[in-house]
Coordinates of C-alpha atoms in Angstrom, one line a residue:
X851 CA 64.5 -75.3 -41.6
X852 CA 65.6 -71.9 -39.4
X853 CA 65.2 -68.8 -40.8
X854 CA 68.2 -67.0 -41.2
X855 CA 68.9 -64.0 -38.2
X856 CA 68.5 -61.0 -40.9
X857 CA 64.5 -61.9 -41.8
X858 CA 64.2 -62.3 -38.0
X859 CA 65.5 -59.1 -37.2
X860 CA 63.6 -57.5 -39.6
X861 CA 60.0 -59.0 -38.7
X862 CA 61.1 -57.8 -34.8
X863 CA 61.3 -54.3 -36.2
X864 CA 58.1 -54.4 -38.3
X865 CA 56.4 -56.0 -35.3
X866 CA 58.1 -53.1 -33.4
X867 CA 57.3 -50.2 -35.8
X868 CA 53.3 -51.8 -35.9
X869 CA 52.8 -52.1 -31.9
X870 CA 54.4 -48.1 -31.4
X871 CA 51.9 -47.1 -33.8
X872 CA 49.0 -48.8 -32.1
X873 CA 50.0 -47.4 -29.1
X874 CA 50.3 -44.0 -29.8
X875 CA 47.0 -44.0 -31.8
X876 CA 45.7 -45.1 -28.6
X877 CA 47.1 -42.8 -26.4
X878 CA 46.0 -39.8 -29.1
X879 CA 42.4 -41.3 -29.0
X880 CA 42.6 -40.7 -25.1
X881 CA 43.9 -37.6 -24.9
X882 CA 41.4 -36.1 -27.4
X883 CA 38.5 -37.5 -25.6
X884 CA 39.9 -36.2 -22.5
X885 CA 40.1 -32.8 -23.6
X886 CA 36.4 -33.1 -24.6
X887 CA 35.1 -33.9 -21.4
X888 CA 36.8 -31.3 -19.6
X889 CA 35.5 -28.6 -22.7
X890 CA 32.0 -29.9 -22.3
X891 CA 32.5 -29.7 -17.8
X892 CA 29.7 -27.4 -16.7
X893 CA 32.2 -25.7 -14.7
X894 CA 32.6 -21.6 -14.0
X895 CA 35.3 -21.3 -16.4
X896 CA 33.7 -22.6 -19.1
X897 CA 30.4 -20.9 -18.4
X898 CA 32.5 -17.4 -18.8
X899 CA 33.8 -18.5 -22.0
X900 CA 37.1 -19.4 -21.3
X901 CA 39.3 -22.7 -22.2
X902 CA 39.1 -25.8 -20.1
X903 CA 41.2 -25.7 -17.0
X904 CA 44.5 -27.4 -17.2
X905 CA 45.3 -30.3 -15.4
X906 CA 48.0 -28.2 -13.1
X907 CA 45.6 -25.7 -12.6
X908 CA 43.1 -27.4 -10.5
X909 CA 44.7 -27.5 -7.3
X910 CA 45.2 -23.7 -7.5
X911 CA 41.8 -23.2 -8.2
X912 CA 40.7 -25.7 -5.5
X913 CA 42.8 -23.4 -2.9
X914 CA 41.5 -19.9 -4.4
X915 CA 37.8 -21.4 -3.8
X916 CA 38.4 -22.0 0.0
X917 CA 39.8 -19.0 0.5
X918 CA 36.9 -16.6 -0.9
X919 CA 35.8 -14.2 2.1
X920 CA 32.1 -15.4 3.7
X921 CA 29.5 -13.4 5.3
X922 CA 29.4 -12.8 9.2
X923 CA 27.2 -15.3 10.0
X924 CA 26.6 -18.7 8.1
X925 CA 23.0 -18.0 8.6
X926 CA 23.5 -15.4 5.5
X927 CA 22.4 -18.2 3.4
X928 CA 19.9 -19.7 5.3
X929 CA 16.7 -20.4 3.4
X930 CA 12.9 -20.3 5.1
X931 CA 11.2 -23.5 5.0
X932 CA 7.2 -23.7 4.6
X933 CA 5.5 -26.8 5.3
X934 CA 2.2 -26.2 3.4
X935 CA 1.1 -29.6 2.8
X936 CA -0.6 -31.9 5.8
X937 CA -0.3 -34.9 3.5
X938 CA 3.5 -35.6 2.6
X939 CA 2.5 -39.0 0.7
X940 CA -0.1 -36.9 -1.5
X941 CA 1.7 -33.8 -1.7
X942 CA 3.7 -33.0 -5.4
X943 CA 5.0 -30.3 -3.3
X944 CA 9.6 -30.0 -3.2
X945 CA 11.1 -33.0 -1.5
X946 CA 14.0 -31.8 1.0
X947 CA 15.7 -34.4 3.3
X948 CA 12.3 -36.6 3.1
X949 CA 10.1 -33.7 3.6
X950 CA 7.5 -31.8 1.3
X951 CA 8.2 -28.4 1.3
X952 CA 7.1 -25.5 -0.5
X953 CA 4.3 -24.9 -2.7
X954 CA 2.5 -27.6 -4.9
X955 CA 3.0 -25.7 -8.2
X956 CA 6.7 -26.6 -7.3
X957 CA 9.5 -27.3 -10.3
X958 CA 9.4 -30.3 -11.7
X959 CA 12.4 -33.0 -11.8
X960 CA 13.3 -32.0 -8.6
X961 CA 12.9 -35.6 -7.7
X962 CA 14.8 -37.4 -10.0
X963 CA 18.2 -38.7 -9.2
X964 CA 21.1 -36.5 -9.1
X965 CA 23.5 -36.7 -12.1
X966 CA 25.7 -34.4 -12.1
X967 CA 28.2 -33.3 -10.0
X968 CA 26.2 -29.9 -8.8
X969 CA 23.3 -31.9 -8.7
X970 CA 25.0 -34.4 -5.8
X971 CA 25.8 -30.9 -4.2
X972 CA 22.5 -29.6 -4.5
X973 CA 20.9 -32.6 -2.3
X974 CA 23.6 -32.8 0.0
X975 CA 22.9 -29.0 1.3
X976 CA 19.2 -30.3 1.2
X977 CA 20.2 -33.1 3.5
X978 CA 22.4 -30.9 5.7
X979 CA 19.9 -28.7 6.0
X980 CA 17.2 -31.6 6.9
X981 CA 19.9 -32.5 9.8
X982 CA 21.0 -35.6 8.3
X983 CA 24.4 -35.2 8.3
X984 CA 25.4 -38.8 7.4
X985 CA 23.5 -38.7 4.1
X986 CA 24.7 -35.3 3.5
X987 CA 28.5 -36.6 4.0
X988 CA 28.2 -39.3 0.9
X989 CA 26.8 -37.0 -1.4
X990 CA 29.6 -34.4 -0.7
X991 CA 32.2 -37.3 -1.6
X992 CA 30.6 -38.4 -4.5
X993 CA 30.3 -34.5 -5.8
X994 CA 33.6 -33.4 -5.0
X995 CA 34.7 -36.6 -7.0
X996 CA 32.8 -35.9 -10.1
X997 CA 34.6 -32.1 -10.2
X998 CA 36.7 -30.6 -7.4
X999 CA 35.3 -26.9 -7.8
X1000 CA 31.5 -28.0 -7.3
X1001 CA 31.3 -25.9 -4.2
X1002 CA 32.3 -22.5 -6.7
X1003 CA 29.5 -23.7 -9.3
X1004 CA 27.0 -24.2 -6.6
X1005 CA 27.5 -20.2 -4.9
X1006 CA 27.7 -19.1 -9.0
X1007 CA 24.2 -20.6 -9.3
X1008 CA 22.5 -19.7 -6.0
X1009 CA 24.6 -16.8 -4.7
X1010 CA 26.1 -15.0 -7.7
X1011 CA 28.0 -11.8 -6.9
X1012 CA 27.5 -12.1 -3.0
X1013 CA 30.6 -14.4 -1.6
X1014 CA 33.3 -13.0 -4.5
X1015 CA 32.6 -9.5 -3.9
X1016 CA 36.0 -7.8 -3.2
X1017 CA 37.3 -4.3 -2.4
X1018 CA 38.2 -2.3 -5.9
X1019 CA 42.3 -2.2 -6.0
X1020 CA 44.1 0.4 -6.8
X1021 CA 44.0 -0.2 -10.8
X1022 CA 40.7 -1.5 -11.1
X1023 CA 39.7 1.8 -9.6
X1024 CA 41.9 3.6 -12.2
X1025 CA 40.3 1.3 -15.0
X1026 CA 37.3 2.6 -14.1
X1027 CA 38.1 6.4 -14.2
X1028 CA 39.5 5.6 -17.7
X1029 CA 36.3 4.0 -18.8
X1030 CA 34.0 7.1 -17.1
X1031 CA 36.6 9.5 -18.9
X1032 CA 36.1 7.3 -22.5
X1033 CA 32.6 7.2 -22.0
X1034 CA 31.9 11.0 -21.2
X1035 CA 34.1 11.9 -24.6
X1036 CA 32.1 9.9 -26.6
X1037 CA 29.2 12.0 -25.3
X1038 CA 30.7 15.0 -25.4
X1039 CA 33.5 14.7 -28.7
X1040 CA 34.2 18.8 -28.0
X1041 CA 34.8 18.4 -24.9
X1042 CA 32.5 21.7 -24.0
X1043 CA 30.4 22.9 -21.1
X1044 CA 26.8 22.1 -21.4
X1045 CA 26.0 25.7 -21.5
X1046 CA 27.9 26.2 -24.9
X1047 CA 25.3 25.3 -27.9
X1048 CA 27.6 23.0 -29.8
X1049 CA 25.3 20.1 -31.3
X1050 CA 28.8 17.9 -31.7
X1051 CA 27.8 17.1 -27.7
X1052 CA 23.8 17.3 -27.6
X1053 CA 21.6 14.6 -28.7
X1054 CA 18.7 14.9 -31.4
X1055 CA 16.5 12.9 -29.3
X1056 CA 16.8 15.2 -25.9
X1057 CA 18.8 13.7 -23.3
X1058 CA 21.5 11.4 -23.8
X1059 CA 20.9 7.9 -23.8
X1060 CA 23.3 7.3 -20.6
X1061 CA 21.2 9.9 -18.6
X1062 CA 18.1 8.2 -19.2
X1063 CA 19.2 4.6 -18.7
X1064 CA 20.7 5.5 -15.4
X1065 CA 19.0 3.6 -12.5
X1066 CA 17.0 5.7 -10.1
X1067 CA 17.3 5.2 -6.5
X1068 CA 14.2 3.2 -4.9
X1069 CA 12.3 6.2 -3.6
X1070 CA 12.9 8.2 -6.9
X1071 CA 11.3 5.2 -8.9
X1072 CA 8.3 4.5 -6.4
X1073 CA 7.8 8.6 -7.2
X1074 CA 7.6 8.3 -10.7
X1075 CA 4.7 5.8 -10.3
X1076 CA 2.4 8.6 -8.8
X1077 CA 1.1 10.4 -12.4
X1078 CA 0.5 6.4 -13.6
X1079 CA -3.0 4.8 -14.0
X1080 CA -4.2 1.1 -14.2
X1081 CA -4.5 0.1 -17.2
X1082 CA -6.7 -2.5 -18.5
X1083 CA -5.7 -5.2 -21.1
X1084 CA -5.4 -4.9 -24.5
X1085 CA -7.7 -6.3 -26.9
X1086 CA -7.4 -9.9 -28.1
X1087 CA -7.7 -9.0 -31.7
X1088 CA -6.6 -5.8 -33.1
X1089 CA -9.5 -3.6 -33.9
X1090 CA -11.8 -5.2 -31.4
X1091 CA -13.1 -3.2 -28.0
X1092 CA -10.8 -4.1 -25.4
X1093 CA -12.1 -6.1 -22.3
X1094 CA -13.5 -4.4 -19.1
X1095 CA -11.7 -3.1 -16.1
X1096 CA -13.5 -2.1 -13.7
X1097 CA -10.5 -1.5 -11.0
X1098 CA -9.1 1.2 -13.5
X1099 CA -12.5 3.2 -13.2
X1100 CA -12.4 3.0 -9.1
X1101 CA -11.5 6.4 -7.4
X1102 CA -8.6 6.4 -5.4
X1103 CA -10.4 7.1 -2.1
X1104 CA -12.2 3.6 -2.8
X1105 CA -9.6 1.6 -4.0
X1106 CA -7.4 2.5 -0.8
X1107 CA -10.2 1.2 1.0
X1108 CA -10.1 -2.4 -0.8
X1109 CA -6.6 -2.5 -0.5
X1110 CA -6.7 -1.8 2.9
X1111 CA -9.6 -5.1 3.6
X1112 CA -7.0 -7.3 1.4
X1113 CA -4.0 -5.8 4.2
X1114 CA -6.3 -7.2 6.9
X1115 CA -6.7 -10.3 5.6
X1116 CA -3.5 -11.3 4.5
X1117 CA -0.9 -8.9 4.5
X1118 CA 1.3 -11.2 2.5
X1119 CA -1.1 -11.2 0.0
X1120 CA -1.3 -7.1 -0.2
X1121 CA 2.4 -6.8 -0.5
X1122 CA 2.1 -9.3 -3.5
X1123 CA -0.2 -6.5 -4.9
X1124 CA 3.0 -4.4 -5.7
X1125 CA 3.9 -6.9 -8.6
X1126 CA 0.6 -6.5 -10.4
X1127 CA 0.9 -3.2 -12.1
X1128 CA 3.3 0.1 -11.0
X1129 CA -0.2 1.8 -9.4
X1130 CA -0.7 -0.9 -7.2
X1131 CA 3.0 -0.6 -6.8
X1132 CA 3.2 3.2 -5.6
X1133 CA 0.1 2.7 -3.4
X1134 CA 1.1 -0.1 -1.3
X1135 CA 4.6 1.5 -1.0
X1136 CA 3.4 4.9 -0.1
X1137 CA -0.3 4.4 1.4
X1138 CA 1.1 5.0 5.1
X1139 CA -2.9 4.5 6.4
X1140 CA -3.0 1.1 5.4
X1141 CA 0.3 0.3 7.1
X1142 CA -0.4 1.8 10.7
X1143 CA -4.5 -0.4 10.1
X1144 CA -1.6 -3.1 9.9
X1145 CA 0.5 -1.9 12.6
X1146 CA -2.1 -1.1 15.0
X1147 CA -4.4 -4.1 14.4
X1148 CA -4.5 -7.4 16.3
X1149 CA -4.7 -9.4 13.1
X1150 CA -0.4 -9.1 12.3
X1151 CA 0.2 -5.9 13.8
X1152 CA 1.5 -5.6 17.3
X1153 CA -2.0 -5.1 19.1
X1154 CA -1.5 -9.3 19.3
X1155 CA 1.7 -9.0 21.3
X1156 CA 2.0 -9.4 24.5
X1157 CA 4.8 -7.7 27.2
X1158 CA 2.8 -9.2 30.2
X1159 CA 2.3 -12.6 31.4
X1160 CA -1.2 -13.6 30.1
X1161 CA -1.9 -16.8 31.8
X1162 CA -0.1 -20.0 34.0
X1163 CA 2.5 -21.6 33.1
X1164 CA -0.4 -24.5 32.5
X1165 CA -2.4 -22.4 30.4
X1166 CA -4.7 -22.0 33.5
X1167 CA -6.0 -18.3 34.1
X1168 CA -4.2 -16.5 36.2
X1169 CA -5.6 -16.4 39.8
X1170 CA -5.0 -16.3 43.6
X1171 CA -1.8 -15.2 44.4
X1172 CA -0.3 -15.3 40.7
X1173 CA -3.7 -12.8 39.6
X1174 CA -2.9 -10.4 42.6
X1175 CA 1.0 -10.3 41.5
X1176 CA -0.6 -9.3 37.4
X1177 CA -3.8 -7.1 38.5
X1178 CA -1.9 -5.1 40.7
X1179 CA -0.4 -2.1 39.7
X1180 CA 1.7 -0.5 42.3
X1181 CA 3.0 3.0 42.6
X1182 CA 6.9 2.7 42.4
X1183 CA 7.1 -0.9 43.6
X1184 CA 5.5 -3.1 41.0
X1185 CA 5.5 -6.0 43.2
X1186 CA 1.8 -6.0 44.6
X1187 CA 2.4 -6.4 47.9
X1188 CA 2.1 -2.8 49.3
X1189 CA -1.0 -1.6 51.1
X1190 CA -1.1 1.3 48.5
X1191 CA -1.3 -0.9 45.8
X1192 CA -4.8 -0.6 43.0
X1193 CA -6.2 -4.1 42.8
X1194 CA -7.6 -3.9 39.1
X1195 CA -10.3 -6.1 36.9
X1196 CA -9.1 -8.2 34.3
X1197 CA -10.8 -6.0 32.1
X1198 CA -10.0 -2.8 33.3
X1199 CA -5.8 -4.5 33.3
X1200 CA -6.2 -5.2 30.0
X1201 CA -7.4 -1.9 28.6
X1202 CA -4.8 0.3 30.4
X1203 CA -2.5 -2.2 29.1
X1204 CA -4.1 -1.6 25.4
X1205 CA -3.2 2.1 26.0
X1206 CA 0.2 1.8 27.3
X1207 CA 1.1 -0.6 24.1
X1208 CA -0.3 2.1 21.7
X1209 CA 1.7 5.0 23.7
X1210 CA 5.0 2.9 22.8
X1211 CA 4.5 2.0 20.0
X1212 CA 3.8 6.1 18.5
X1213 CA 7.1 6.7 20.7
X1214 CA 9.0 4.4 19.0
X1215 CA 7.5 5.2 15.7
X1216 CA 8.5 8.7 15.9
X1217 CA 11.6 8.2 17.5
X1218 CA 13.1 5.1 15.7
X1219 CA 11.3 4.1 12.5
X1220 CA 11.0 7.6 10.6
X1221 CA 7.4 8.2 11.3
X1222 CA 7.1 5.6 8.8
X1223 CA 4.6 2.6 9.5
X1224 CA 5.3 0.7 7.0
X1225 CA 9.4 0.2 8.3
X1226 CA 8.4 -0.3 12.1
X1227 CA 5.8 -3.1 10.9
X1228 CA 9.4 -4.7 9.0
X1229 CA 11.6 -4.1 11.6
X1230 CA 10.0 -4.0 14.9
X1231 CA 10.4 -7.2 16.5
X1232 CA 7.1 -9.7 16.4
X1233 CA 5.7 -12.9 17.0
X1234 CA 4.5 -14.6 14.1
X1235 CA 1.9 -17.4 14.8
X1236 CA 1.2 -18.7 10.9
X1237 CA 4.0 -21.1 11.5
X1238 CA 6.6 -22.3 13.9
X1239 CA 10.0 -21.8 15.1
X1240 CA 12.6 -24.7 15.3
X1241 CA 16.4 -25.3 16.5
X1242 CA 18.4 -28.3 14.3
X1243 CA 20.7 -29.1 16.5
X1244 CA 23.7 -31.5 15.2
X1245 CA 27.1 -32.4 17.0
X1246 CA 29.3 -35.6 17.0
X1247 CA 30.1 -37.7 19.3
X1248 CA 33.3 -40.2 20.0
X1249 CA 32.1 -44.3 19.8
X1250 CA 34.1 -46.8 20.8
X1251 CA 35.9 -49.8 18.7
X1252 CA 35.0 -53.0 18.6
X1253 CA 38.2 -55.4 20.4
X1254 CA 37.6 -58.4 18.3
X1255 CA 38.9 -56.5 15.3
X1256 CA 41.6 -53.9 14.8
X1257 CA 40.8 -51.0 13.1
X1258 CA 42.6 -47.9 12.1
X1259 CA 39.6 -45.6 12.5
X1260 CA 37.6 -44.4 15.5
X1261 CA 34.0 -44.2 15.0
X1262 CA 31.8 -41.0 15.6
X1263 CA 28.3 -40.9 16.0
X1264 CA 26.7 -38.3 14.5
X1265 CA 23.4 -36.9 17.2
X1266 CA 20.6 -35.1 15.9
X1267 CA 17.7 -33.7 17.3
X1268 CA 15.0 -31.0 16.7
X1269 CA 13.3 -28.2 19.3
X1270 CA 10.0 -27.0 18.5
X1271 CA 8.5 -23.8 19.2
X1272 CA 4.8 -22.6 19.0
X1273 CA 3.1 -19.4 20.3
X1274 CA 0.0 -18.9 20.6
X1275 CA -2.1 -15.7 20.2
X1276 CA -3.6 -15.6 23.8
X1277 CA 0.2 -16.1 25.2
X1278 CA 0.2 -19.8 25.4
X1279 CA 2.9 -22.0 24.2
X1280 CA 4.4 -25.6 23.2
X1281 CA 7.9 -26.6 23.3
X1282 CA 8.6 -29.8 22.2
X1283 CA 12.4 -31.7 22.4
X1284 CA 12.1 -34.9 19.7
X1285 CA 14.1 -36.7 17.0
X1286 CA 11.5 -36.7 14.8
X1287 CA 12.1 -34.6 11.2
X1288 CA 10.0 -31.4 11.1
X1289 CA 7.7 -32.7 8.1
X1290 CA 6.4 -35.3 10.8
X1291 CA 5.9 -32.6 13.7
X1292 CA 4.5 -29.2 13.2
X1293 CA 1.1 -30.0 11.5
X1294 CA 0.4 -32.1 14.7
X1295 CA 2.1 -29.4 17.1
X1296 CA -1.9 -28.3 18.4
X1297 CA -3.6 -28.1 21.6
X1298 CA -6.1 -30.8 21.4
X1299 CA -3.4 -33.2 20.2
X1300 CA -1.3 -31.9 23.2
X1301 CA -4.0 -32.7 25.6
X1302 CA -5.3 -36.1 23.4
X1303 CA -1.3 -37.6 24.1
X1304 CA 0.1 -35.8 27.3
X1305 CA 1.6 -38.1 29.3
X1306 CA 1.4 -41.2 26.9
X1307 CA -2.1 -41.5 26.8
X1308 CA -4.3 -41.8 23.3
X1309 CA -3.6 -44.4 20.3
X1310 CA -0.2 -44.6 20.3
X1311 CA -0.5 -45.7 16.2
X1312 CA -1.6 -41.5 15.1
X1313 CA 0.9 -40.2 13.2
X1314 CA 0.4 -37.1 16.2
X1315 CA 1.3 -39.0 19.1
X1316 CA 4.8 -37.7 18.7
X1317 CA 3.0 -34.6 20.6
X1318 CA 2.7 -36.8 23.7
X1319 CA 6.2 -35.2 25.0
X1320 CA 5.4 -31.5 24.7
X1321 CA 5.4 -29.3 27.2
X1322 CA 2.7 -26.4 27.7
X1323 CA 4.0 -23.1 28.6
X1324 CA 3.6 -19.1 28.5
X1325 CA 5.3 -16.6 26.5
X1326 CA 5.6 -12.3 26.6
X1327 CA 8.1 -10.0 24.8
X1328 CA 10.4 -7.6 26.7
X1329 CA 9.5 -4.2 27.5
X1330 CA 10.9 -1.5 29.3
X1331 CA 10.0 -2.3 32.8
X1332 CA 12.4 -5.2 32.2
X1333 CA 15.9 -3.2 29.9
X1334 CA 15.2 0.4 32.3
X1335 CA 19.3 0.6 32.2
X1336 CA 19.2 0.1 28.1
X1337 CA 21.0 2.5 26.3
X1338 CA 18.2 3.4 23.6
X1339 CA 15.1 2.3 23.0
X1340 CA 16.0 0.0 20.4
X1341 CA 17.7 -2.2 23.3
X1342 CA 14.3 -2.2 25.3
X1343 CA 12.9 -4.5 23.4
X1344 CA 13.6 -7.6 21.3
X1345 CA 13.5 -10.1 23.6
X1346 CA 11.4 -13.1 24.1
X1347 CA 11.3 -14.8 27.3
X1348 CA 9.6 -18.5 27.3
X1349 CA 8.5 -20.7 30.6
X1350 CA 7.3 -24.1 29.9
X1351 CA 6.9 -27.1 32.5
X1352 CA 10.1 -29.2 33.8
X1353 CA 10.7 -32.6 34.0
X1354 CA 8.4 -33.0 36.9
X1355 CA 5.9 -30.8 38.8
X1356 CA 8.2 -29.0 41.2
X1357 CA 10.4 -28.1 38.1
X1358 CA 9.8 -25.5 35.8
X1359 CA 11.8 -24.3 32.5
X1360 CA 12.6 -20.5 31.6
X1361 CA 14.1 -19.5 28.2
X1362 CA 15.9 -16.2 27.2
X1363 CA 15.8 -15.9 23.4
X1364 CA 16.4 -12.6 21.7
X1365 CA 15.1 -11.4 17.7
X1366 CA 17.7 -11.8 15.0
X1367 CA 17.4 -11.3 11.0
X1368 CA 18.8 -14.4 9.3
X1369 CA 18.8 -15.6 5.4
X1370 CA 17.5 -13.6 2.3
X1371 CA 13.8 -13.1 1.5
X1372 CA 12.2 -11.5 -1.2
X1373 CA 13.5 -8.3 -2.0
X1374 CA 15.8 -8.1 1.0
X1375 CA 17.1 -9.4 4.1
X1376 CA 14.0 -11.3 5.9
X1377 CA 13.5 -9.2 9.2
X1378 CA 13.4 -11.2 12.7
X1379 CA 12.8 -14.9 12.1
X1380 CA 16.0 -16.1 13.8
X1381 CA 15.8 -16.4 17.5
X1382 CA 19.0 -16.9 19.1
X1383 CA 19.6 -17.9 22.8
X1384 CA 20.5 -15.9 25.6
X1385 CA 20.0 -18.2 28.6
X1386 CA 18.1 -21.5 29.5
X1387 CA 17.1 -22.4 33.4
X1388 CA 15.5 -25.0 35.6
X1389 CA 13.8 -23.5 38.7
X1390 CA 12.9 -25.3 41.4
X1391 CA 9.7 -24.6 43.0
X1392 CA 10.5 -26.2 46.6
X1393 CA 13.9 -24.8 47.0
X1394 CA 13.5 -21.7 45.2
X1395 CA 16.8 -22.7 43.4
X1396 CA 17.8 -21.6 39.6
X1397 CA 20.2 -23.9 37.7
X1398 CA 21.5 -22.9 34.1
X1399 CA 21.8 -25.1 31.3
X1400 CA 24.7 -25.3 29.3
X1401 CA 24.4 -24.0 25.6
X1402 CA 27.0 -26.1 24.0
X1403 CA 25.7 -27.7 21.2
X1404 CA 21.9 -25.9 21.0
X1405 CA 21.4 -23.9 17.8
X1406 CA 19.3 -20.6 17.5
X1407 CA 15.3 -21.2 16.0
X1408 CA 14.2 -20.3 13.0
X1409 CA 10.8 -19.5 11.7
X1410 CA 9.0 -21.8 9.2
X1411 CA 5.3 -21.2 7.9
X1412 CA 3.4 -23.7 8.1
X1413 CA 0.1 -23.6 6.1
X1414 CA -2.3 -25.6 8.1
X1415 CA -2.2 -23.2 11.2
X1416 CA -3.9 -20.6 9.0
X1417 CA -3.3 -17.5 8.0
X1418 CA -3.5 -16.0 11.5
X1419 CA -2.5 -19.0 13.1
X1420 CA -5.6 -19.3 15.1
X1421 CA -5.7 -23.6 14.0

């Protein structure tokens, strides 16, 4: 029997009410969970204690992050790499793009899979640094899908206060002035001069806390350590005698002698002694005789720098015509072909060049580096032998679409290759162009491996076979003879000339590079760790012609320390 229409209508109304209540409950639960996830998301705004951004605020925040003023050069964020372990498979050091970089005591957990947007972004930066642009693009996409402000979080974590610096506006300047006036009013409520003996503005503990907490400049801070002594460790148990500290009993003369031996053995360890205590920090910063020994020595200083060719391109000793050009000291001309040329022996020529280099160092010390040996060691261009210079080149080449299928996109190829340049103490050099990554190359970039695998010879199954395509060469630094018309002393130096073998016996390559600084080092900007291109030429020995290479895609070289080369780069 059919139900009356009134009953059917009432049942439909009750069903509609239940359905509406269920839908509204689900929507409230979804909105509450979404707000909770936004509050737990590690964005810079939540870290600062502010509320989670609303949906319509993401576009504005993303646009603001893209318009942040960047440094003049992108290499400001470059971090120097170090290749400490020769065996990448057994090393527990940090993994960067398939490379084992860093020390063995690296932070644990670096090899774990990324979980958050910031983890994906950091992994993408590591891949991009290693030259793997394809992998880095995929990781960048994942990171921005999870959080469209992840680039801002990355800058806040790794470069705080560097990229967000802005000139203070007039309103902020007024606010700072008002705050200073308020602080002054709190310190001096009677608003009286400092000479008035009023207890309202004098502290019972002597100088005010604001004056005592004022930050000292670096020279004043170092000068404040002059009267301090080396203190031993406190006793392990109260009342027990303290453990002995023999170095605290040494007089300053013996202590300086010990520090000088440390600096000659490893100047890096000598600089790190400043972290031990304030007394050693004072000696490291002020003992100029130690820095003089470092600068004038051949271990790490400028005595190992060459401002003349020391050997031939193929590492042969300079003899014959080359010896006459290099061993002749000409009065006025300098080409070694005149009748008034004085032919010198190699020993006499080396002695004269050493005296010339010492005299140039003394002149530069007084006129360019303020008579500070430490400043000269940090700023004057010099070659580092305990590593190699690496240039990572990336460029995009257009591909070709398949003719058998319809595609809306045009394929592209991301090409990556590396240039390696290792310089030796005797004036020799090795140049290598390859697609192999640095972790697979730098430990094998030695003279013995180049001689073993030269021209495709030697066992091909060895990891060192990658060095077989290397080119022998020589290097020297520029001097006043190369830049006689320089405006100042600083412009006379700072260039590096490298000549290597060519594609055949009749060709020779020449690279002109200049020293630059890039990245952030410990406590300050790293100095002279970058070699920028000035020119690249090919010389035909038969026709005496020079042809210049285009440097459209080539990038500068950056220094990377390699532990297997030794502290002084003698291996």
